PDB file of C-alpha atoms in Angstrom:
ATOM      1  CA  UNK Q   1     140.197 104.419  72.801  1.00 54.00           C
ATOM      2  CA  UNK Q   2     137.610 102.549  72.443  1.00 60.00           C
ATOM      3  CA  UNK Q   3     134.477 102.603  74.151  1.00 60.00           C
ATOM      4  CA  UNK Q   4     134.412  99.921  76.623  1.00 47.00           C
ATOM      5  CA  UNK Q   5     137.333 101.163  78.045  1.00 46.00           C
ATOM      6  CA  UNK Q   6     135.721 104.304  78.146  1.00 44.00           C
ATOM      7  CA  UNK Q   7     133.022 102.838  79.682  1.00 43.00           C
ATOM      8  CA  UNK Q   8     134.747 101.543  82.261  1.00 44.00           C
ATOM      9  CA  UNK Q   9     135.941 105.023  83.226  1.00 48.00           C
ATOM     10  CA  UNK Q  10     133.096 106.668  83.875  1.00 46.00           C
ATOM     11  CA  UNK Q  11     132.058 103.163  86.026  1.00 40.00           C
ATOM     12  CA  UNK Q  12     134.850 103.321  88.412  1.00 39.00           C
ATOM     13  CA  UNK Q  13     134.844 107.551  88.386  1.00 42.00           C
ATOM     14  CA  UNK Q  14     131.222 107.408  89.740  1.00 42.00           C
ATOM     15  CA  UNK Q  15     132.266 104.398  92.069  1.00 39.00           C
ATOM     16  CA  UNK Q  16     134.549 106.500  93.373  1.00 41.00           C
ATOM     17  CA  UNK Q  17     132.125 109.161  93.432  1.00 45.00           C
ATOM     18  CA  UNK Q  18     129.493 107.231  95.289  1.00 43.00           C
ATOM     19  CA  UNK Q  19     132.463 106.482  98.116  1.00 40.00           C
ATOM     20  CA  UNK Q  20     133.241 109.704  99.154  1.00 43.00           C
ATOM     21  CA  UNK Q  21     129.086 110.334  99.321  1.00 48.00           C
ATOM     22  CA  UNK Q  22     128.663 107.247 101.562  1.00 49.00           C
ATOM     23  CA  UNK Q  23     132.220 108.430 103.554  1.00 48.00           C
ATOM     24  CA  UNK Q  24     130.405 111.278 104.453  1.00 64.00           C
ATOM     25  CA  UNK Q  25     127.236 109.938 106.388  1.00 79.00           C
ATOM     26  CA  UNK Q  26     126.725 109.886 109.956  1.00 83.00           C
ATOM     27  CA  UNK Q  27     124.962 106.937 111.756  1.00 92.00           C
ATOM     28  CA  UNK Q  28     122.183 108.865 114.052  1.00 93.00           C
ATOM     29  CA  UNK Q  29     123.777 109.317 117.412  1.00 94.00           C
ATOM     30  CA  UNK Q  30     122.399 110.652 121.539  1.00 95.00           C
ATOM     31  CA  UNK Q  31     123.189 113.252 123.631  1.00 94.00           C
ATOM     32  CA  UNK Q  32     121.549 114.082 126.677  1.00 93.00           C
ATOM     33  CA  UNK Q  33     121.377 117.950 127.283  1.00 95.00           C
ATOM     34  CA  UNK Q  34     119.112 117.752 130.400  1.00 94.00           C
ATOM     35  CA  UNK Q  35     117.575 115.062 131.888  1.00 92.00           C
ATOM     36  CA  UNK Q  36     113.131 114.909 133.179  1.00 92.00           C
ATOM     37  CA  UNK Q  37     113.007 116.270 136.922  1.00 90.00           C
ATOM     38  CA  UNK Q  38     109.940 116.314 138.594  1.00 86.00           C
ATOM     39  CA  UNK Q  39     112.017 118.071 141.763  1.00 82.00           C
ATOM     40  CA  UNK Q  40     111.356 117.337 145.286  1.00 78.00           C
ATOM     41  CA  UNK Q  41     108.012 115.067 145.869  1.00 76.00           C
ATOM     42  CA  UNK Q  42     106.385 115.294 148.443  1.00 74.00           C
ATOM     43  CA  UNK Q  43     106.099 111.771 149.260  1.00 72.00           C
ATOM     44  CA  UNK Q  44     102.395 109.803 148.852  1.00 79.00           C
ATOM     45  CA  UNK Q  45     100.633 108.047 146.267  1.00 85.00           C
ATOM     46  CA  UNK Q  46      99.740 110.557 144.052  1.00 87.00           C
ATOM     47  CA  UNK Q  47      99.899 111.846 139.433  1.00 92.00           C
ATOM     48  CA  UNK Q  48     101.699 115.192 138.811  1.00 91.00           C
ATOM     49  CA  UNK Q  49     102.840 116.556 135.449  1.00 94.00           C
ATOM     50  CA  UNK Q  50     105.819 118.529 134.080  1.00 95.00           C
ATOM     51  CA  UNK Q  51     104.881 120.870 131.091  1.00 97.00           C
ATOM     52  CA  UNK Q  52     108.147 120.341 129.214  1.00 96.00           C
ATOM     53  CA  UNK Q  53     106.964 124.437 126.997  1.00 97.00           C
ATOM     54  CA  UNK Q  54     106.390 125.696 130.933  1.00 96.00           C
ATOM     55  CA  UNK Q  55     108.337 123.948 133.594  1.00 95.00           C
ATOM     56  CA  UNK Q  56     105.783 123.666 135.744  1.00 94.00           C
ATOM     57  CA  UNK Q  57     104.501 120.772 137.568  1.00 92.00           C
ATOM     58  CA  UNK Q  58     100.826 120.011 137.928  1.00 91.00           C
ATOM     59  CA  UNK Q  59      99.684 118.233 141.047  1.00 88.00           C
ATOM     60  CA  UNK Q  60      96.553 115.707 138.821  1.00 90.00           C
ATOM     61  CA  UNK Q  61      96.145 114.256 142.204  1.00 86.00           C
ATOM     62  CA  UNK Q  62      97.170 112.603 145.376  1.00 83.00           C
ATOM     63  CA  UNK Q  63      99.802 113.714 147.784  1.00 79.00           C
ATOM     64  CA  UNK Q  64     102.594 113.149 145.029  1.00 81.00           C
ATOM     65  CA  UNK Q  65     103.307 116.764 144.049  1.00 79.00           C
ATOM     66  CA  UNK Q  66     100.816 119.035 145.761  1.00 69.00           C
ATOM     67  CA  UNK Q  67     100.364 122.537 143.950  1.00 66.00           C
ATOM     68  CA  UNK Q  68     100.820 124.838 147.396  1.00 70.00           C
ATOM     69  CA  UNK Q  69     102.621 127.282 145.189  1.00 72.00           C
ATOM     70  CA  UNK Q  70     103.636 127.222 141.901  1.00 79.00           C
ATOM     71  CA  UNK Q  71     106.599 124.554 141.386  1.00 84.00           C
ATOM     72  CA  UNK Q  72     109.014 124.725 138.417  1.00 91.00           C
ATOM     73  CA  UNK Q  73     110.994 121.098 137.389  1.00 92.00           C
ATOM     74  CA  UNK Q  74     113.102 121.059 134.883  1.00 94.00           C
ATOM     75  CA  UNK Q  75     111.738 119.149 131.893  1.00 96.00           C
ATOM     76  CA  UNK Q  76     113.770 116.831 129.680  1.00 95.00           C
ATOM     77  CA  UNK Q  77     116.404 117.709 126.645  1.00 97.00           C
ATOM     78  CA  UNK Q  78     117.830 115.503 124.339  1.00 96.00           C
ATOM     79  CA  UNK Q  79     119.208 115.584 120.816  1.00 97.00           C
ATOM     80  CA  UNK Q  80     119.889 112.967 117.495  1.00 97.00           C
ATOM     81  CA  UNK Q  81     122.659 114.804 115.410  1.00 96.00           C
ATOM     82  CA  UNK Q  82     122.162 111.891 111.879  1.00 94.00           C
ATOM     83  CA  UNK Q  83     122.232 112.870 108.497  1.00 95.00           C
ATOM     84  CA  UNK Q  84     120.630 116.233 107.080  1.00 94.00           C
ATOM     85  CA  UNK Q  85     118.058 115.405 104.216  1.00 94.00           C
ATOM     86  CA  UNK Q  86     116.755 112.001 105.363  1.00 95.00           C
ATOM     87  CA  UNK Q  87     114.209 111.445 107.605  1.00 96.00           C
ATOM     88  CA  UNK Q  88     114.293 109.314 111.474  1.00 97.00           C
ATOM     89  CA  UNK Q  89     112.070 106.577 113.269  1.00 97.00           C
ATOM     90  CA  UNK Q  90     111.289 107.139 115.954  1.00 97.00           C
ATOM     91  CA  UNK Q  91     110.004 106.683 119.338  1.00 97.00           C
ATOM     92  CA  UNK Q  92     109.470 107.750 123.056  1.00 96.00           C
ATOM     93  CA  UNK Q  93     108.341 104.889 125.788  1.00 95.00           C
ATOM     94  CA  UNK Q  94     106.964 104.967 128.414  1.00 95.00           C
ATOM     95  CA  UNK Q  95     109.046 103.804 131.895  1.00 90.00           C
ATOM     96  CA  UNK Q  96     106.896 100.952 133.868  1.00 88.00           C
ATOM     97  CA  UNK Q  97     106.569 100.531 136.705  1.00 83.00           C
ATOM     98  CA  UNK Q  98     110.244  97.993 138.149  1.00 82.00           C
ATOM     99  CA  UNK Q  99     109.662  97.491 141.047  1.00 83.00           C
ATOM    100  CA  UNK Q 100     109.608 101.480 142.636  1.00 81.00           C
ATOM    101  CA  UNK Q 101     106.402 101.695 142.012  1.00 83.00           C
ATOM    102  CA  UNK Q 102     106.762 104.396 139.323  1.00 86.00           C
ATOM    103  CA  UNK Q 103     105.575 105.211 135.966  1.00 91.00           C
ATOM    104  CA  UNK Q 104     106.645 107.748 133.591  1.00 93.00           C
ATOM    105  CA  UNK Q 105     104.072 108.969 130.068  1.00 96.00           C
ATOM    106  CA  UNK Q 106     106.498 111.034 128.274  1.00 96.00           C
ATOM    107  CA  UNK Q 107     104.756 114.254 126.242  1.00 97.00           C
ATOM    108  CA  UNK Q 108     107.079 116.777 123.923  1.00 98.00           C
ATOM    109  CA  UNK Q 109     108.702 117.612 120.838  1.00 98.00           C
ATOM    110  CA  UNK Q 110     110.457 117.004 118.391  1.00 98.00           C
ATOM    111  CA  UNK Q 111     111.375 120.067 117.004  1.00 97.00           C
ATOM    112  CA  UNK Q 112     113.799 120.452 114.075  1.00 96.00           C
ATOM    113  CA  UNK Q 113     114.912 123.453 112.285  1.00 94.00           C
ATOM    114  CA  UNK Q 114     112.848 125.268 109.689  1.00 92.00           C
ATOM    115  CA  UNK Q 115     109.855 122.670 110.630  1.00 94.00           C
ATOM    116  CA  UNK Q 116     106.734 123.147 112.786  1.00 95.00           C
ATOM    117  CA  UNK Q 117     106.618 121.132 116.017  1.00 97.00           C
ATOM    118  CA  UNK Q 118     105.892 117.524 115.921  1.00 98.00           C
ATOM    119  CA  UNK Q 119     103.814 115.784 118.786  1.00 98.00           C
ATOM    120  CA  UNK Q 120     105.460 113.530 120.629  1.00 98.00           C
ATOM    121  CA  UNK Q 121     102.682 110.152 120.825  1.00 97.00           C
ATOM    122  CA  UNK Q 122     104.240 108.234 123.876  1.00 96.00           C
ATOM    123  CA  UNK Q 123     105.321 105.114 122.762  1.00 97.00           C
ATOM    124  CA  UNK Q 124     104.655 104.183 118.957  1.00 97.00           C
ATOM    125  CA  UNK Q 125     107.300 105.002 116.078  1.00 97.00           C
ATOM    126  CA  UNK Q 126     107.041 108.589 114.504  1.00 98.00           C
ATOM    127  CA  UNK Q 127     109.332 109.980 111.364  1.00 97.00           C
ATOM    128  CA  UNK Q 128     110.770 112.498 111.718  1.00 97.00           C
ATOM    129  CA  UNK Q 129     112.554 115.280 108.975  1.00 96.00           C
ATOM    130  CA  UNK Q 130     115.916 115.732 109.998  1.00 95.00           C
ATOM    131  CA  UNK Q 131     115.777 119.200 107.918  1.00 95.00           C
ATOM    132  CA  UNK Q 132     119.047 120.329 106.158  1.00 94.00           C
ATOM    133  CA  UNK Q 133     120.967 120.951 110.384  1.00 95.00           C
ATOM    134  CA  UNK Q 134     120.199 116.854 110.560  1.00 95.00           C
ATOM    135  CA  UNK Q 135     119.590 117.446 113.862  1.00 96.00           C
ATOM    136  CA  UNK Q 136     115.833 116.568 115.682  1.00 97.00           C
ATOM    137  CA  UNK Q 137     115.546 118.128 119.143  1.00 97.00           C
ATOM    138  CA  UNK Q 138     113.885 116.260 121.780  1.00 97.00           C
ATOM    139  CA  UNK Q 139     111.560 118.706 124.441  1.00 98.00           C
ATOM    140  CA  UNK Q 140     109.893 115.632 127.231  1.00 96.00           C
ATOM    141  CA  UNK Q 141     107.860 116.877 130.076  1.00 96.00           C
ATOM    142  CA  UNK Q 142     105.653 114.037 131.175  1.00 96.00           C
ATOM    143  CA  UNK Q 143     103.037 112.634 133.827  1.00 95.00           C
ATOM    144  CA  UNK Q 144     104.298 111.465 136.990  1.00 92.00           C
ATOM    145  CA  UNK Q 145     102.563 108.122 139.015  1.00 92.00           C
ATOM    146  CA  UNK Q 146     103.209 106.560 141.607  1.00 86.00           C
ATOM    147  CA  UNK Q 147     101.044 103.550 142.965  1.00 84.00           C
ATOM    148  CA  UNK Q 148     102.244 103.697 146.440  1.00 76.00           C
ATOM    149  CA  UNK Q 149     104.093 106.172 148.760  1.00 68.00           C
ATOM    150  CA  UNK Q 150     107.418 107.032 148.492  1.00 67.00           C
ATOM    151  CA  UNK Q 151     110.487 108.702 150.406  1.00 66.00           C
ATOM    152  CA  UNK Q 152     109.308 112.429 151.866  1.00 60.00           C
ATOM    153  CA  UNK Q 153     111.073 115.270 150.267  1.00 56.00           C
ATOM    154  CA  UNK Q 154     112.838 113.096 147.314  1.00 64.00           C
ATOM    155  CA  UNK Q 155     114.194 114.803 144.300  1.00 69.00           C
ATOM    156  CA  UNK Q 156     112.365 112.397 140.733  1.00 70.00           C
ATOM    157  CA  UNK Q 157     114.100 112.872 137.694  1.00 71.00           C
ATOM    158  CA  UNK Q 158     113.492 110.100 134.808  1.00 76.00           C
ATOM    159  CA  UNK Q 159     116.184 108.869 133.207  1.00 75.00           C
ATOM    160  CA  UNK Q 160     114.932 108.592 129.536  1.00 79.00           C
ATOM    161  CA  UNK Q 161     118.282 107.600 127.593  1.00 71.00           C
ATOM    162  CA  UNK Q 162     116.791 103.754 127.294  1.00 80.00           C
ATOM    163  CA  UNK Q 163     113.845 104.335 126.298  1.00 89.00           C
ATOM    164  CA  UNK Q 164     114.033 107.162 123.355  1.00 94.00           C
ATOM    165  CA  UNK Q 165     114.783 104.351 120.378  1.00 94.00           C
ATOM    166  CA  UNK Q 166     115.957 105.617 117.175  1.00 94.00           C
ATOM    167  CA  UNK Q 167     116.888 104.818 113.605  1.00 93.00           C
ATOM    168  CA  UNK Q 168     117.435 106.829 110.571  1.00 93.00           C
ATOM    169  CA  UNK Q 169     114.495 105.861 107.378  1.00 88.00           C
ATOM    170  CA  UNK Q 170     115.787 103.365 104.628  1.00 79.00           C
TER     171      UNK Q 170
END
């Protein structure tokens, strides 16, 4: 076998291996475990905060979430599944007033198995490593602001699926 044929066979083998490795790559995807819910509100304009860790809803002023007793909400939990050993560029966007008088500024953490939690900075691209598992868990709470009165005893949930953008870092 001459050297030219040997090099050609090695190149074909290398390309075949690269195709196999590339075929195992995963396109990152987002799953909803739980959407954010502040529970029932009082209905007046005001500000309240949902702590992503303790689940406590705190009144920060006004009459939206009066604190007569400890009130618990439901922090959001979302999972991005990607390729292990890579990094994702993730942005968690604030919700602007869409005519209903409500805004929401998220806070929380990115969790990756075996790594220190990364605090979320709303409206900013953040590079998050996927670790050995390829899984990034997003735990969200945040600040809800009602600019004008809402319906009495409404339950307010925040849908964040459109507010989470992500892609694999090249």
